[in-house]
Short mmCIF file of C-alpha atoms and ligand atoms in Angstrom, two decimals:
data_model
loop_
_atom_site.label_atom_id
_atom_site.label_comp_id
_atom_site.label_asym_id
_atom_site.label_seq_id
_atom_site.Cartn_x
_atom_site.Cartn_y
_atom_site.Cartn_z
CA UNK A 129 -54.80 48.20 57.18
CA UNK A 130 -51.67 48.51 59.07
CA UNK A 131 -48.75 47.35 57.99
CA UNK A 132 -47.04 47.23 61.27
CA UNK A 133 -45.48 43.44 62.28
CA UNK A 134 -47.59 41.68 64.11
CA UNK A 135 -46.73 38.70 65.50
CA UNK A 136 -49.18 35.45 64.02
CA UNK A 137 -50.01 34.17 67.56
CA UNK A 138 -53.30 32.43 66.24
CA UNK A 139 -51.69 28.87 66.74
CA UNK A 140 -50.27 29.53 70.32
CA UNK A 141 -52.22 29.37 73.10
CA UNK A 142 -52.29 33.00 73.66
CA UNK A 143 -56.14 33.95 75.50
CA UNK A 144 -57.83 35.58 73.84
CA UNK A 145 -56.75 35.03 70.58
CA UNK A 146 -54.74 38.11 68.96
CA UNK A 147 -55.92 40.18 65.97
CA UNK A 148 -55.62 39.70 63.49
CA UNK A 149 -57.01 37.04 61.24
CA UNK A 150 -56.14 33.83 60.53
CA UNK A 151 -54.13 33.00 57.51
CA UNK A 152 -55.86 31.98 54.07
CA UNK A 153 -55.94 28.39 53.62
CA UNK A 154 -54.99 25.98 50.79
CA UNK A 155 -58.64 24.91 50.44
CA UNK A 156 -59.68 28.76 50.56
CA UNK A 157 -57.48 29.32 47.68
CA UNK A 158 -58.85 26.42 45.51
CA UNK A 159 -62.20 27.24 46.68
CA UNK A 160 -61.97 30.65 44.45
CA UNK A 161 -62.44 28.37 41.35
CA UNK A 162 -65.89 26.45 41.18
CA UNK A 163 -67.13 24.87 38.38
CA UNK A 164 -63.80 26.13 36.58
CA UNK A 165 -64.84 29.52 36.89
CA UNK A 166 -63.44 31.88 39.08
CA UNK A 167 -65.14 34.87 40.09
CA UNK A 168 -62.25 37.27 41.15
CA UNK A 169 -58.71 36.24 40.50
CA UNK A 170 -56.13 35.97 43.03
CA UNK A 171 -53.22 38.16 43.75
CA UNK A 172 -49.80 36.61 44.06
CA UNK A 173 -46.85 38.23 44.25
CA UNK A 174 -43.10 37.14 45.37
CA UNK A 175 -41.74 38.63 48.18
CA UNK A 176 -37.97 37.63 50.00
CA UNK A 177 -38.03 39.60 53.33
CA UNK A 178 -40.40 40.41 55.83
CA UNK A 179 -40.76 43.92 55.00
CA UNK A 180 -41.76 43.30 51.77
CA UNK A 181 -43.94 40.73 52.78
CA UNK A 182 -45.83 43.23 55.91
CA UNK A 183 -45.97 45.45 52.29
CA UNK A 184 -47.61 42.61 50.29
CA UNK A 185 -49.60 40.92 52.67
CA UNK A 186 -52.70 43.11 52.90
CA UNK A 187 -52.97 43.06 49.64
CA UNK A 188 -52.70 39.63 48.33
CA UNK A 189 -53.84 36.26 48.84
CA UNK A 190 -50.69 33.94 48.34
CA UNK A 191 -47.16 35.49 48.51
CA UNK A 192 -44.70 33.16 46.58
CA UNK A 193 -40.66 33.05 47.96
CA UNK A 194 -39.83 32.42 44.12
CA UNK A 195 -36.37 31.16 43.33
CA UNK A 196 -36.04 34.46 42.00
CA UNK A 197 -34.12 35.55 44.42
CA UNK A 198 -31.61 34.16 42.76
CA UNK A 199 -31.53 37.25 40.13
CA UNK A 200 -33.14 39.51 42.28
CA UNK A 201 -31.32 39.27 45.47
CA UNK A 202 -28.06 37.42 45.52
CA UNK A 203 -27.43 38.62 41.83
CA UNK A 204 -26.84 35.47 40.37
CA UNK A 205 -27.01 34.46 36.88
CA UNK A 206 -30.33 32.14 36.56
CA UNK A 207 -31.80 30.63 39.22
CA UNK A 208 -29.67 27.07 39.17
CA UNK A 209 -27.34 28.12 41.60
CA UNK A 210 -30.29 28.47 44.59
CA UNK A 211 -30.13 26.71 47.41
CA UNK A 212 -32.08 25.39 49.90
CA UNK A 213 -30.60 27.01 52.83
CA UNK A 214 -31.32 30.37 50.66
CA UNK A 215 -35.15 29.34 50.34
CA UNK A 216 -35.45 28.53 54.09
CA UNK A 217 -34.30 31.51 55.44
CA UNK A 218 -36.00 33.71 53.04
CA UNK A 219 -38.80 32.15 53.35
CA UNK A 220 -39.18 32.40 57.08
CA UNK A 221 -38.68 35.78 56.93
CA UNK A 222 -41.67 36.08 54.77
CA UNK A 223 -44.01 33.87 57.05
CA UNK A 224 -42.67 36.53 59.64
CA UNK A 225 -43.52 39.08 57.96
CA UNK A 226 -47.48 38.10 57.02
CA UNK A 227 -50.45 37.00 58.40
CA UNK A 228 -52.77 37.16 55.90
CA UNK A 229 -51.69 35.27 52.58
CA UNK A 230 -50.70 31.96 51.88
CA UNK A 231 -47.28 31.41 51.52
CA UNK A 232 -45.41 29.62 49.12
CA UNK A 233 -42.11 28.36 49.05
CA UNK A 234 -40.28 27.67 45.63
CA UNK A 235 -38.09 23.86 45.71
CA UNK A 236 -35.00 24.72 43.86
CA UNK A 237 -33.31 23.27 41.32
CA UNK A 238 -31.44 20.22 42.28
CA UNK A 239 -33.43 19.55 45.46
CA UNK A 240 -36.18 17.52 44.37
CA UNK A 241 -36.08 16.28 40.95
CA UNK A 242 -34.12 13.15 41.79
CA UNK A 243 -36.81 10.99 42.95
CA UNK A 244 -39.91 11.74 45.61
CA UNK A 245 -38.29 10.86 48.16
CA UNK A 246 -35.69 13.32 47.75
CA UNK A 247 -38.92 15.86 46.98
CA UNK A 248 -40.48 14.86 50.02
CA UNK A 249 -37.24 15.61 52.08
CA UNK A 250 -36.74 18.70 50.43
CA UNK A 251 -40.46 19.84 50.82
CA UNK A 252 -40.92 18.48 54.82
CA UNK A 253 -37.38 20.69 55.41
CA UNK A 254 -39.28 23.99 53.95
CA UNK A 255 -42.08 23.65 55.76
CA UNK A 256 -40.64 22.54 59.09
CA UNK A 257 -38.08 25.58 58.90
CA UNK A 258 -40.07 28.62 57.19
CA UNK A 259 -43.97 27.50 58.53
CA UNK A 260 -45.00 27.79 54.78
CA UNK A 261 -48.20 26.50 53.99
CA UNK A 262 -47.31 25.03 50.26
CA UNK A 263 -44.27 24.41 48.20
CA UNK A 264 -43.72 25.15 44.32
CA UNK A 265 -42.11 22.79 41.86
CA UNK A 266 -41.67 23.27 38.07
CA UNK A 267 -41.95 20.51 35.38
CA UNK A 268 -44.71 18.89 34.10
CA UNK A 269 -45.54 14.86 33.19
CA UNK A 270 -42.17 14.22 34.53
CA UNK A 271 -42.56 15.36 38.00
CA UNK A 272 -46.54 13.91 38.40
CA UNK A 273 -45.57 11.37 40.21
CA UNK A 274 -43.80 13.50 42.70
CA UNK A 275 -46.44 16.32 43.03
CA UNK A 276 -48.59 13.21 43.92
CA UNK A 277 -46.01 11.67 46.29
CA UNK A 278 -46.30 15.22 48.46
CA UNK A 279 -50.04 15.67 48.04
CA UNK A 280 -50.84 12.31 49.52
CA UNK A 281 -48.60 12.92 52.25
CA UNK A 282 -50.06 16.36 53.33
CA UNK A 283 -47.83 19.00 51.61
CA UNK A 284 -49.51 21.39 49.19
CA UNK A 285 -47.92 21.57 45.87
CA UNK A 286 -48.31 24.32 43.40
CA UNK A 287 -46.92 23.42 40.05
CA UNK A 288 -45.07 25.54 37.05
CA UNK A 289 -45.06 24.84 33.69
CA UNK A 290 -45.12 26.18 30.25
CA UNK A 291 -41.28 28.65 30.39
CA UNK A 292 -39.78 26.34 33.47
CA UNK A 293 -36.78 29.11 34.11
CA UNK A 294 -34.52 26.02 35.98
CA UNK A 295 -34.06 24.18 32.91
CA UNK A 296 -32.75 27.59 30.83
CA UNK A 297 -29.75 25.65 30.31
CA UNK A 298 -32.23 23.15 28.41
CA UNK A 299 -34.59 25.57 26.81
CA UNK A 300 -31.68 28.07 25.89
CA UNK A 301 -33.47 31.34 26.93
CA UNK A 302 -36.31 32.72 28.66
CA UNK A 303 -38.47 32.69 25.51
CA UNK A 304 -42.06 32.60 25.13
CA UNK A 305 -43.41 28.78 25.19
CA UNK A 306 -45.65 27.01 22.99
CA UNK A 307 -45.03 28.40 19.37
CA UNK A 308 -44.98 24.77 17.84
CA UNK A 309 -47.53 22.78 18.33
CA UNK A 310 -45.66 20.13 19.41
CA UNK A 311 -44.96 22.73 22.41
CA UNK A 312 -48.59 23.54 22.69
CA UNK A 313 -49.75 20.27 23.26
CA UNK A 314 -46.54 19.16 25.32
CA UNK A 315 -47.79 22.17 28.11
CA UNK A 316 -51.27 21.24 28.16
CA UNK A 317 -50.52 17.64 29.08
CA UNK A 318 -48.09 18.93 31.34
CA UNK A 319 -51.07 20.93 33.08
CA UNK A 320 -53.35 18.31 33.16
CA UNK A 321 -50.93 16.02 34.41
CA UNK A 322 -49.66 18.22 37.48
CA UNK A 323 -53.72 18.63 37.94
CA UNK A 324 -54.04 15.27 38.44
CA UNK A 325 -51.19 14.39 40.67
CA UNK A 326 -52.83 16.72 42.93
CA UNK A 327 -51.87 20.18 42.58
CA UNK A 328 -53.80 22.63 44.18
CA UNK A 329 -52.91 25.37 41.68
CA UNK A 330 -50.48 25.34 38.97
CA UNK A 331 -48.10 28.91 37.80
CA UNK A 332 -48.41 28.77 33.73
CA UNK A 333 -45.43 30.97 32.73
CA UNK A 334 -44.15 32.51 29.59
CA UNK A 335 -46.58 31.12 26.93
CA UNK A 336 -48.67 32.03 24.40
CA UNK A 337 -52.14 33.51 25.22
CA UNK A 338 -54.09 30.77 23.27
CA UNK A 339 -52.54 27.93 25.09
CA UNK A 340 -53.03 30.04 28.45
CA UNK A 341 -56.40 30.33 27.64
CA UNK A 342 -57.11 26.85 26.91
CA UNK A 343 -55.18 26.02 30.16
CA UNK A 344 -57.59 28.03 32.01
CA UNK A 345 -60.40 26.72 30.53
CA UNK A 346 -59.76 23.13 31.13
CA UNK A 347 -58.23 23.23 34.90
CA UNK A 348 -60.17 22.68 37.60
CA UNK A 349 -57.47 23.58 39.77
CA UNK A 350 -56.51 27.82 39.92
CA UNK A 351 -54.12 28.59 37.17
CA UNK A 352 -52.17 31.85 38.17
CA UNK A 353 -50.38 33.58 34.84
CA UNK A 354 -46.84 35.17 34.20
CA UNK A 355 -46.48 36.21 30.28
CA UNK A 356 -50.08 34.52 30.24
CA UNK A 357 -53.40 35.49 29.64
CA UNK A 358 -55.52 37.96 31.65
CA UNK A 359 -57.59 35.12 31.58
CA UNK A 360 -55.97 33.49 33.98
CA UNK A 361 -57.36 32.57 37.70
CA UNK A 362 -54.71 34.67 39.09
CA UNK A 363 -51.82 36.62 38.48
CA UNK A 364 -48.40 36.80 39.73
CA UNK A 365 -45.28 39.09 39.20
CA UNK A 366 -41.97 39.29 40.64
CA UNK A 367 -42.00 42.39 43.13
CA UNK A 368 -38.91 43.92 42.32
CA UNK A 369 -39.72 43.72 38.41
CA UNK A 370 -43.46 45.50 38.94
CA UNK A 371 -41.84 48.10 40.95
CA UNK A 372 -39.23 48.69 38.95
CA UNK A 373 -36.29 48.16 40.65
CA UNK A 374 -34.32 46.92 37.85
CA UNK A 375 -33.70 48.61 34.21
CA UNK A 376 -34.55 45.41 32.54
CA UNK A 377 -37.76 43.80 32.85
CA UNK A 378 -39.59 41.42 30.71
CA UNK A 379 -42.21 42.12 28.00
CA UNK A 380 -45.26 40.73 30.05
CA UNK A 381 -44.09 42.96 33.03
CA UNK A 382 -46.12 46.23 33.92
CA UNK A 383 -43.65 48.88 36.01
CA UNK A 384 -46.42 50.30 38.62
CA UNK A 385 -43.24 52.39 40.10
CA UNK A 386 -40.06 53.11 39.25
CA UNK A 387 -38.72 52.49 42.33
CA UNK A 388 -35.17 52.44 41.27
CA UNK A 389 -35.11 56.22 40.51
CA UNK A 390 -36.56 57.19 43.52
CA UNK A 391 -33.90 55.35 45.20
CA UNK A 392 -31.35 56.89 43.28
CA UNK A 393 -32.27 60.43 44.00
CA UNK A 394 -32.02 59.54 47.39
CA UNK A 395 -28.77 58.28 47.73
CA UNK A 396 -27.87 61.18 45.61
CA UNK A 397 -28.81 63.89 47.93
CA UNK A 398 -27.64 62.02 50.85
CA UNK A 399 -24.27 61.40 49.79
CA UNK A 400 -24.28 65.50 48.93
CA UNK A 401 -25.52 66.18 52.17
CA UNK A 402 -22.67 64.44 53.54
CA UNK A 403 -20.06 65.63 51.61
CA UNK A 404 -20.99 69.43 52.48
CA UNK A 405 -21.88 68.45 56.30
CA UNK A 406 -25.56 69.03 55.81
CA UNK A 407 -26.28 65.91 57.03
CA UNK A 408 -26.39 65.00 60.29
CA UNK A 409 -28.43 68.58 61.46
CA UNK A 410 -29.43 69.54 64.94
CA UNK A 411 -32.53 67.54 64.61
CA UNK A 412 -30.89 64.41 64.08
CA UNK A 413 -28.09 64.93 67.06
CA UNK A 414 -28.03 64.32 70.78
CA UNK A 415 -27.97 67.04 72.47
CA UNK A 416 -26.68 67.30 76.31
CA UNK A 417 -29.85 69.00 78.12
O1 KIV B 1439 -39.28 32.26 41.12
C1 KIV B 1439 -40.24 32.97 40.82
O2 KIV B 1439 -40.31 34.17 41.13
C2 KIV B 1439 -41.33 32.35 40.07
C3 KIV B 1439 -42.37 33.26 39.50
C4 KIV B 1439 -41.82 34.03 38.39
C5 KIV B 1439 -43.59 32.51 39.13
O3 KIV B 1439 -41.35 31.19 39.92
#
């Protein structure tokens, strides 16, 4: 499939009606899991720019603009300091950038845990100014009542619990969840809650593979795993960590690339290049004719 930009014209009134498809839907994601099985997981990845997301697109079914890119693009220390001004213009870029997947729109920390009203103002922002389908929130029991406030006023919510990387300051570290069973049982009532309230998938990150399991196994919503279980209805990385753009990586990340290198030796050779005036040649000049 192409990854050439195409513009998503399938809402305008452009006759006929372009190629490609039409975006997945919310209800086509949840439909993947039916009687709490799902047949083939689903592929979510986070993407920040529209490059990466004409990359991603073809190849997954939700692409999530995580708070991430934090870390990953601003090179800040956690993800507390993100704002929503970053997540809206991030996250437009990735609608721009896709036709194909659902996309996903992380609420950062600060903008929504307040009350649901604040949530709701937060949530109608994202979706007004990026044309995201569905926003992301992290916490469990606590934030129920807000998932529901958004779900019965038309805006998808996909929740995150288990290793909720806002509250670090809280938890201390990015550490595995769920080692006590006091922790255990605290995430699976914080799935089930989040369920309830009306999420239409929840992200379970960072926690053992029993309680990931068992997560799984009683959701009737999709349950997409980080640090989880393969298990899981889906699975989701951050892009830059599977391609290996950064020496660091957690344990539950697999490097498919090692993209850094290859960017180093590039540089490398360019800079050489222009050092010894190898670079520009006559094939990359203007020539008078
Ligand atoms: O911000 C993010 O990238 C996330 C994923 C790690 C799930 O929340």
């Amino acid at each position: 499939m192409s990854t050439t930009f195409t513009l998503d014209t399938s809402t305008s009134r452009a006759n006929p009606t372009p190629a490609p498809m039409k975006r997945l839907t919310i209800p086509a994601i949840q439909s993947h899991k039916q009687k709490g099985v799902t047949a083939q997981p689903l592929v979510m990845l986070t993407a920040y720019t529209a490059r990466m997301a004409q990359l991603l697109d073809p190849h997954c079914d939700m692409l999530l603009v995580g708070d991430s890119l934090g870390q990953v693009i601003y090179g800040l220390p956690s993800t507390v300091p993100v704002t929503v001004d970053m997540m809206c213009a991030h996250g437009a870029a990735v609608v721009r950038g896709s036709y194909h997947s659902v996309v996903v729109v992380d609420l950062p920390f600060g903008s929504y845990e307040a009350s649901p009203e604040q949530a709701f103002a937060t949530a109608s922002r994202i979706l007004k100014e990026t044309g995201c389908a569905a926003v992301k929130m992290e916490g469990g029991e606590v934030m129920a009542d807000t998932v529901r406030f958004l779900a019965q006023r038309g805006i998808p919510v996909m929740g995150h619990v288990g290793l909720t990387p806002q509250a670090v300051n809280a938890l201390g570290g990015y550490g595995a969840r769920g080692k006590s069973q006091a922790e255990h049982d605290k995430i699976m009532r914080d799935a089930k809650a989040i369920e309830e309230a009306g999420a239409f998938a929840t992200v379970v990150e960072g926690v053992l593979e029993p309680i990931a399991k068992a997560v799984t196994a009683v959701s009737d919503i999709p349950i997409i795993g980080i640090g989880a279980s393969v298990d899981c209805d889906g699975q989701v990385l951050v892009i830059d960590d599977m391609l290996g753009m950064f020496e660091r990586v957690p344990r539950f990340v697999k490097r498919y690339e090692s993209l850094a290198e290859i960017v180093s030796k590039a540089v490398e050779t360019y800079a050489g290049e222009v050092r010894s005036r190898s670079f520009p040649t006559g094939d990359q000049t203007y020539q008078p004719k």
